[in-house]
Coordinates of C-alpha atoms in Angstrom, one line a residue:
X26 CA 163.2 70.0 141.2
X27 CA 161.5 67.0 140.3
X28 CA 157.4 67.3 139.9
X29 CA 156.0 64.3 141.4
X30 CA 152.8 62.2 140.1
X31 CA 153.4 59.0 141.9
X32 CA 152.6 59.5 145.8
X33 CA 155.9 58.7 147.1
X34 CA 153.9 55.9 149.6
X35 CA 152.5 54.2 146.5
X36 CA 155.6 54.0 144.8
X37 CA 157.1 52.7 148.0
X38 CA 154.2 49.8 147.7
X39 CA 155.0 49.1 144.4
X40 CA 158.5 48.8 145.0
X41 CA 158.1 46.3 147.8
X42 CA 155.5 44.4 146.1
X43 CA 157.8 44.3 142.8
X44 CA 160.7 42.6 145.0
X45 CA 158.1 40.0 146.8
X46 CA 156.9 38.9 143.3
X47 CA 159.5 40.0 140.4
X48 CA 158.4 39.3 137.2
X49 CA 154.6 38.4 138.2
X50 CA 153.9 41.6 139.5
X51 CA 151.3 43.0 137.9
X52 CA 151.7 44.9 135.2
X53 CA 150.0 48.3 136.6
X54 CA 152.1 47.9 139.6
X55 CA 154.9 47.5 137.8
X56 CA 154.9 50.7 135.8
X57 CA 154.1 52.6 139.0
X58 CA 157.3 51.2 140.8
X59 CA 159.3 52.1 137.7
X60 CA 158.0 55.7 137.4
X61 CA 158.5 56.5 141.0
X62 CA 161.9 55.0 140.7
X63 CA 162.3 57.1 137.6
X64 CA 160.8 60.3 140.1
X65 CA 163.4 59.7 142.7
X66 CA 166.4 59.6 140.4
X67 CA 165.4 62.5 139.0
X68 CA 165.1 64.0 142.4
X69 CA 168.6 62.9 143.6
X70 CA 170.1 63.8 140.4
X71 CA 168.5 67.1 139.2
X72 CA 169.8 67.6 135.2
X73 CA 169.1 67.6 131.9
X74 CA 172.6 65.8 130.5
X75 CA 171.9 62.2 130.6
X76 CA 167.8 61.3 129.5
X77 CA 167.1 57.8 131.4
X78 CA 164.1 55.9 129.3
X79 CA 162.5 53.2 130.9
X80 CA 159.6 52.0 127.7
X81 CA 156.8 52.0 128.7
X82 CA 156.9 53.7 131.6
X83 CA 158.5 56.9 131.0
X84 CA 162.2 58.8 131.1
X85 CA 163.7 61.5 132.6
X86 CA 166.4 63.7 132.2
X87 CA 168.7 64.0 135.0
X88 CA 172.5 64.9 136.0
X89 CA 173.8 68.2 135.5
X90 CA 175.8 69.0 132.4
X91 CA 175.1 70.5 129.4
X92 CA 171.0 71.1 129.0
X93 CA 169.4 68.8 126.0
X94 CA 167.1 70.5 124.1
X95 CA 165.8 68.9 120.5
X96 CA 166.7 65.8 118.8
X97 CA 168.1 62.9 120.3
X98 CA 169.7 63.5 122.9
X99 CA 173.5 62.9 123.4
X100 CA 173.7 60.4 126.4
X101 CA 170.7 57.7 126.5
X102 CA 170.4 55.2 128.9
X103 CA 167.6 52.8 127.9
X104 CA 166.2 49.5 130.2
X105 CA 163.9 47.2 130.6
X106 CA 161.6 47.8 133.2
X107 CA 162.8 45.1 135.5
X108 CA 166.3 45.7 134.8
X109 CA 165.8 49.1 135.9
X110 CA 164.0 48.1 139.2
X111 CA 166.8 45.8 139.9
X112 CA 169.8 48.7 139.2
X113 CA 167.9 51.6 141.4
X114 CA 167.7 49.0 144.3
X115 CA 170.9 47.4 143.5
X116 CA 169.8 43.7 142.9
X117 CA 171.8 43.9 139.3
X118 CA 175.0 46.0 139.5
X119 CA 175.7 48.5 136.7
X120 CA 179.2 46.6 135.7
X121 CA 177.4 43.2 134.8
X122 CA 174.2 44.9 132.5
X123 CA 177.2 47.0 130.5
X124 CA 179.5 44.3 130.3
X125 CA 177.2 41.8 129.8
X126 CA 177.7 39.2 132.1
X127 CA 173.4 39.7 132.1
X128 CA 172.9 39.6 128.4
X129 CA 168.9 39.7 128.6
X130 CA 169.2 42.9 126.4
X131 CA 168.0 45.3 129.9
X132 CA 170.1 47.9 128.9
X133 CA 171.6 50.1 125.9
X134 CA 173.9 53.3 127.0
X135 CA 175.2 55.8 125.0
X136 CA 176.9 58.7 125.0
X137 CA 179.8 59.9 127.1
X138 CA 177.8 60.5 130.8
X139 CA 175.7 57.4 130.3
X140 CA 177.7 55.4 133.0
X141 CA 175.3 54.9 136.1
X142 CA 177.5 53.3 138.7
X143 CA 177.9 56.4 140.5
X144 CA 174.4 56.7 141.3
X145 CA 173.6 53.4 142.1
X146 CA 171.7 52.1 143.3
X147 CA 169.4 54.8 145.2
X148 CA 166.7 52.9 146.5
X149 CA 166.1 50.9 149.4
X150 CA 163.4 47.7 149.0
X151 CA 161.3 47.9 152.4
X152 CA 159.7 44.7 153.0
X153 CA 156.2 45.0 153.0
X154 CA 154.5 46.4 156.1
X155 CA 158.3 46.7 158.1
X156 CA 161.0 49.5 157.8
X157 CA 163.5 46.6 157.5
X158 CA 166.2 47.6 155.2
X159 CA 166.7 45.3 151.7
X160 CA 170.0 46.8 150.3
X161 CA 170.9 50.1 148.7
X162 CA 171.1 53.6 150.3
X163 CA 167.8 56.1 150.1
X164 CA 168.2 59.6 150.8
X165 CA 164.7 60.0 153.4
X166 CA 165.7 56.9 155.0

């Protein structure tokens, strides 16, 4: 199971205020929403086969498969902070960051289980002070 640092109401306030302001948001607010995001896919997709990096903000290793243990690690999926935001709440689908119809760069995969779409997206955007839905599926909502 996932250990959690980021209070899953912070992140949550992050994550709103990250979709109110996209790439103004403040740095430190943007590394929170990124490692709770990072938290919660860990949490929905316990693992070790895939290691999901998010520079600087952190990475995880989720999805079950074979465990990775030293070196690098088979099946890397890399992104930009933003990009990744806008993939766990489904604002940017999977299909256009691999196939490059959004060439900023967001994301390098490799590896054989490094294809996202499955899980995506896996968090919902609450607007700020509401429970109004802003796309995507959550599992506590």
């Amino acid at each position: 199971m996932a250990r959690r640092r980021i209070d899953p109401q912070v992140g949550e306030v992050a994550l709103a205020q990250w979709a109110a302001q996209g790439e103004d948001t403040p740095r430190a607010v943007l590394l929170t929403a990124v490692r709770y995001a990072l938290e919660e896919l860990e949490a929905l997709h316990p693992g070790h086969s895939v290691e999901v990096r998010v520079p600087p903000a952190g990475a995880v290793q989720a999805f079950g498969g074979p465990r990775h243990t030293r070196g690098t690690p088979p099946n890397v999926v890399e992104c930009r902070p933003h990009t990744f935001l806008g993939l766990a709440t489904g604002r940017i689908a999977w299909a256009d960051v691999v196939h490059r119809a959004i060439d900023d760069g967001g994301v390098q995969a490799s590896g054989t289980r490094a294809d996202l779409t499955e899980a995506l997206p896996f968090l919902r955007v609450r607007a700020r002070g509401t429970h109004e839905d802003d796309g995507g599926t959550h599992p506590s909502a």
